[in-house]
Short mmCIF file of C-alpha atoms in Angstrom, two decimals:
data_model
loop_
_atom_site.label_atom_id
_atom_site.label_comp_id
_atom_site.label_asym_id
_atom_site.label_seq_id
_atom_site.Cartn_x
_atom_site.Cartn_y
_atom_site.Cartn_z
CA UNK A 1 164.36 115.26 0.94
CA UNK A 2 161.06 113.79 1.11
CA UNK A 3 160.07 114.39 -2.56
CA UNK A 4 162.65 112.05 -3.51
CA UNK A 5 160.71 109.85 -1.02
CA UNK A 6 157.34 107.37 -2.41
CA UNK A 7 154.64 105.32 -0.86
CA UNK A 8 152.32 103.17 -2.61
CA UNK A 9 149.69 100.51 -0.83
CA UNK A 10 150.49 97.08 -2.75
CA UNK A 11 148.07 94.87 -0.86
CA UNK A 12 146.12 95.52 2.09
CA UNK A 13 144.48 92.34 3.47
CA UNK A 14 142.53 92.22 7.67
CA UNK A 15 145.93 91.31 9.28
CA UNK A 16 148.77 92.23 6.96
CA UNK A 17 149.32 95.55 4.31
CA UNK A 18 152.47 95.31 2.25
CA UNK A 19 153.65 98.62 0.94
CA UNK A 20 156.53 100.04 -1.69
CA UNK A 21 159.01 102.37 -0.96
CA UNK A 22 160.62 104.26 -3.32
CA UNK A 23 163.62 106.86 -2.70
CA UNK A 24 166.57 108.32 -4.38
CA UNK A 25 170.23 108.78 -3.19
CA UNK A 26 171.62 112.02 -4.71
CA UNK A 27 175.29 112.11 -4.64
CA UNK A 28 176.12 116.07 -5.67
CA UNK A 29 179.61 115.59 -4.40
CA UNK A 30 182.89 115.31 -6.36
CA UNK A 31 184.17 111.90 -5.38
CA UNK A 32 182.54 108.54 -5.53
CA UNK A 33 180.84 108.44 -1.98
CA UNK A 34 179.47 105.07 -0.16
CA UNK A 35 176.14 105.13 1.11
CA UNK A 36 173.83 102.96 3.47
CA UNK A 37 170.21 103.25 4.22
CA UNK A 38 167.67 102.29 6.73
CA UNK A 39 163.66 102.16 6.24
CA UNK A 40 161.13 101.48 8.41
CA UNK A 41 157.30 102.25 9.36
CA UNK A 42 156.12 104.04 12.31
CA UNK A 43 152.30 103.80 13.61
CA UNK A 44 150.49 106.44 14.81
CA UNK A 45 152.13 106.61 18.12
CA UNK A 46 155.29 106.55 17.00
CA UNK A 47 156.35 102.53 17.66
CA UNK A 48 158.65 101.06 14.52
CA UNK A 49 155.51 98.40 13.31
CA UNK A 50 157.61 97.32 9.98
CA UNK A 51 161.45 97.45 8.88
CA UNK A 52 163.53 96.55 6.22
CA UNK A 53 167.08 95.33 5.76
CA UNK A 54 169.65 97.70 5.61
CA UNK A 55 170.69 99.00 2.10
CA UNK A 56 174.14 100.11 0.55
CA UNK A 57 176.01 101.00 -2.11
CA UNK A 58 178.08 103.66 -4.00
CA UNK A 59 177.62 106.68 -6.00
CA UNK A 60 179.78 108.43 -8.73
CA UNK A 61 180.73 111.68 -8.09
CA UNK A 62 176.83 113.71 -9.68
CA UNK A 63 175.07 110.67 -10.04
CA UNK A 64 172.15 109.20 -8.03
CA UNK A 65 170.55 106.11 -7.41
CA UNK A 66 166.78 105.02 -7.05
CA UNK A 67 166.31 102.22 -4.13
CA UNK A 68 163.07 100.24 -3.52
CA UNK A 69 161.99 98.05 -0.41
CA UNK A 70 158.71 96.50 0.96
CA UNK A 71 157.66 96.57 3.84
CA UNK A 72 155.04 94.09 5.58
CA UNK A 73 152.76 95.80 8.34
CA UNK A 74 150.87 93.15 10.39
CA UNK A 75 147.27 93.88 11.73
CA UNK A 76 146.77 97.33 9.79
CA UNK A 77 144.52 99.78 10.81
CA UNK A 78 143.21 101.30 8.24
CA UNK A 79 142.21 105.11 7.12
CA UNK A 80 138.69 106.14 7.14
CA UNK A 81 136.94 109.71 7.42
CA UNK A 82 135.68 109.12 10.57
CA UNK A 83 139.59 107.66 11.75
CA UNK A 84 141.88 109.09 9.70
CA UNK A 85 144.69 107.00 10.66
CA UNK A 86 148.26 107.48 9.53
CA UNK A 87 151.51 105.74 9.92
CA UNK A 88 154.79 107.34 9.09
CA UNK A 89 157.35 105.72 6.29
CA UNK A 90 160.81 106.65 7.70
CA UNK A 91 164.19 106.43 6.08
CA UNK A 92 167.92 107.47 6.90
CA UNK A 93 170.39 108.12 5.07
CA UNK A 94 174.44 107.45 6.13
CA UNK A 95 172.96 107.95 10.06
CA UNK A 96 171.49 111.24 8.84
CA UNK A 97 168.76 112.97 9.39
CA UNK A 98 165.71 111.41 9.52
CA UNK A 99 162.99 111.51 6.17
CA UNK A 100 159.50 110.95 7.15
CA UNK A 101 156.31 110.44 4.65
CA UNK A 102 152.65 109.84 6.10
CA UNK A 103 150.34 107.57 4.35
CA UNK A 104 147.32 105.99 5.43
CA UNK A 105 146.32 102.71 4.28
CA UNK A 106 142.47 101.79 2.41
CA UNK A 107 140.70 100.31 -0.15
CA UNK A 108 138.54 102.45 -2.20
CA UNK A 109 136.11 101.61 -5.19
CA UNK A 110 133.11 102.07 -7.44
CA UNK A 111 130.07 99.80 -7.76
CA UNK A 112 128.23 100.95 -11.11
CA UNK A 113 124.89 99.49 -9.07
CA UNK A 114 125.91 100.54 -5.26
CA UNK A 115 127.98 103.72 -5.39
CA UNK A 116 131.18 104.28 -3.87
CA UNK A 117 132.99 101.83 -1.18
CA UNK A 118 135.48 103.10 1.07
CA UNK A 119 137.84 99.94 3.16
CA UNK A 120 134.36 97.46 1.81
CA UNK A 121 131.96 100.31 3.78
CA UNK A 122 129.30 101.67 1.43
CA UNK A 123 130.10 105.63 1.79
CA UNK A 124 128.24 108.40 0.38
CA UNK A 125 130.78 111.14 -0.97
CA UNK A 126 129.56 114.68 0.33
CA UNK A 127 132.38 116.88 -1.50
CA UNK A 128 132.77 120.78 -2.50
CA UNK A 129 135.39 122.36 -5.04
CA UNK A 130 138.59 124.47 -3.50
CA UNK A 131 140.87 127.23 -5.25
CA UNK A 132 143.61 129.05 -3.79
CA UNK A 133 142.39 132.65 -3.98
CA UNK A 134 141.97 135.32 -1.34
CA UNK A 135 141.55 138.61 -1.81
CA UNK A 136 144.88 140.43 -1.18
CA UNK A 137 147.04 137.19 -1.10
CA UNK A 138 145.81 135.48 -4.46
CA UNK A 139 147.52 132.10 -4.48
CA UNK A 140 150.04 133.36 -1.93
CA UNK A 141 148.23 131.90 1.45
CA UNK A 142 150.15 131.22 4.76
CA UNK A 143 150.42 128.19 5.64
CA UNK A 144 147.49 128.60 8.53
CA UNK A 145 144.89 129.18 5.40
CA UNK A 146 146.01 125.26 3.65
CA UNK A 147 145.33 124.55 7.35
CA UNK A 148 142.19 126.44 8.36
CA UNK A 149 140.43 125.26 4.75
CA UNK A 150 140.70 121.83 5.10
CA UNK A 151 139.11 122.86 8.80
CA UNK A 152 136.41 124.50 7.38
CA UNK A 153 135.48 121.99 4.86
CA UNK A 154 135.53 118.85 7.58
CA UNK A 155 133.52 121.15 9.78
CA UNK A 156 131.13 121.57 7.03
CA UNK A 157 129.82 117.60 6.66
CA UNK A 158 132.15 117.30 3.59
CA UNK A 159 134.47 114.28 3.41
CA UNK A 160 135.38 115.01 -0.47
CA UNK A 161 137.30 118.16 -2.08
CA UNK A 162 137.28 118.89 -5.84
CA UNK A 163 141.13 120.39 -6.09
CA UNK A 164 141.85 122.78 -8.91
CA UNK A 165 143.88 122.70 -11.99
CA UNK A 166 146.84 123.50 -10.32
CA UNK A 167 148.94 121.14 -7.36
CA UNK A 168 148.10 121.84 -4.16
CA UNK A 169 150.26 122.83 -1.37
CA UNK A 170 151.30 120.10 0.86
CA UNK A 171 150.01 121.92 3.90
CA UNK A 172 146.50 121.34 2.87
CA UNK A 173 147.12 118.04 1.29
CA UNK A 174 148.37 116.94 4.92
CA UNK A 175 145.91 118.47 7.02
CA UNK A 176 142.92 116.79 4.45
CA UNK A 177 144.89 113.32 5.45
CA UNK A 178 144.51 114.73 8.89
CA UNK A 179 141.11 114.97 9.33
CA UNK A 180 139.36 112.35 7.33
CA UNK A 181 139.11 113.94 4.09
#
């Protein structure tokens, strides 16, 4: 399950990123079961850019286990607004299916004097606020409203949103990553 399933950017230099991953092997069987994973990172297009060695262990019968690796990506390309590039973490499980996670990879900041720096770029932050709320539905979109938003607020000049209180849904969360937001 990919919420068992973290990314986080340790160091992103010109010609090499190295980035965490974190999952969890659930075991909700009744026996002690073995278990063996594979990790790896896939670019935009879908080529394996970064792997790691292959992990394994065991599990008591209800218990799980949290694994980490890093991963070294040579000659990153980095996320931006205007190229909202994203690579795919990938893991699998006893030959399994196949977990995927997108990230993208940047450097962001503040400068007190300068204003805010996105991958060392100077980058003016045009941004509006977002609620889930139609009339009818409430919170209760379809997926193709997530979708069609985070459309609407690209198509708009904005390459900020101001999320509510609440978590979002993933669908518009993705499709923000999507398209440069």
């Amino acid at each position: 399950d990919h919420e068992y399933l973290h990314v986080k950017q340790l160091e992103l230099e010109n010609h090499t990123a190295r980035v965490e991953v974190r999952g969890r092997v659930i075991n909700e069987g009744p026996a002690p079961s073995p278990w063996k994973a594979a990790c790896w990172i896939e670019d935009g297009e879908g080529r394996r850019v970064a792997e790691s060695v292959e992990m394994q262990g065991s599990l008591d019968a209800g218990s799980h286990d949290d694994g980490v690796v890093q991963l070294v990506l040579k000659n990153p390309v980095r996320w931006d607004v205007d190229a909202p590039y994203l690579y795919s973490v990938c893991c699998q499980l006893n030959e399994g299916n196949v977990v995927r996670k997108r990230f993208g990879l940047r450097t962001a900041g503040f400068d007190g004097d300068k204003g805010f720096f996105l991958n060392d770029r100077r980058l003016d932050l045009k941004g509006c606020n977002r609620h889930e709320c139609v009339p009818g539905l409430g919170s209760a979109l379809p997926l193709s409203f997530h979708v069609e938003d985070a459309k609407q607020i690209k198509e708009h000049g904005f390459n900020l949103v101001r999320l509510s209180h609440y978590p979002q849904h993933p669908a518009f969360l993705d499709a923000c990553d999507e398209l440069g937001i």
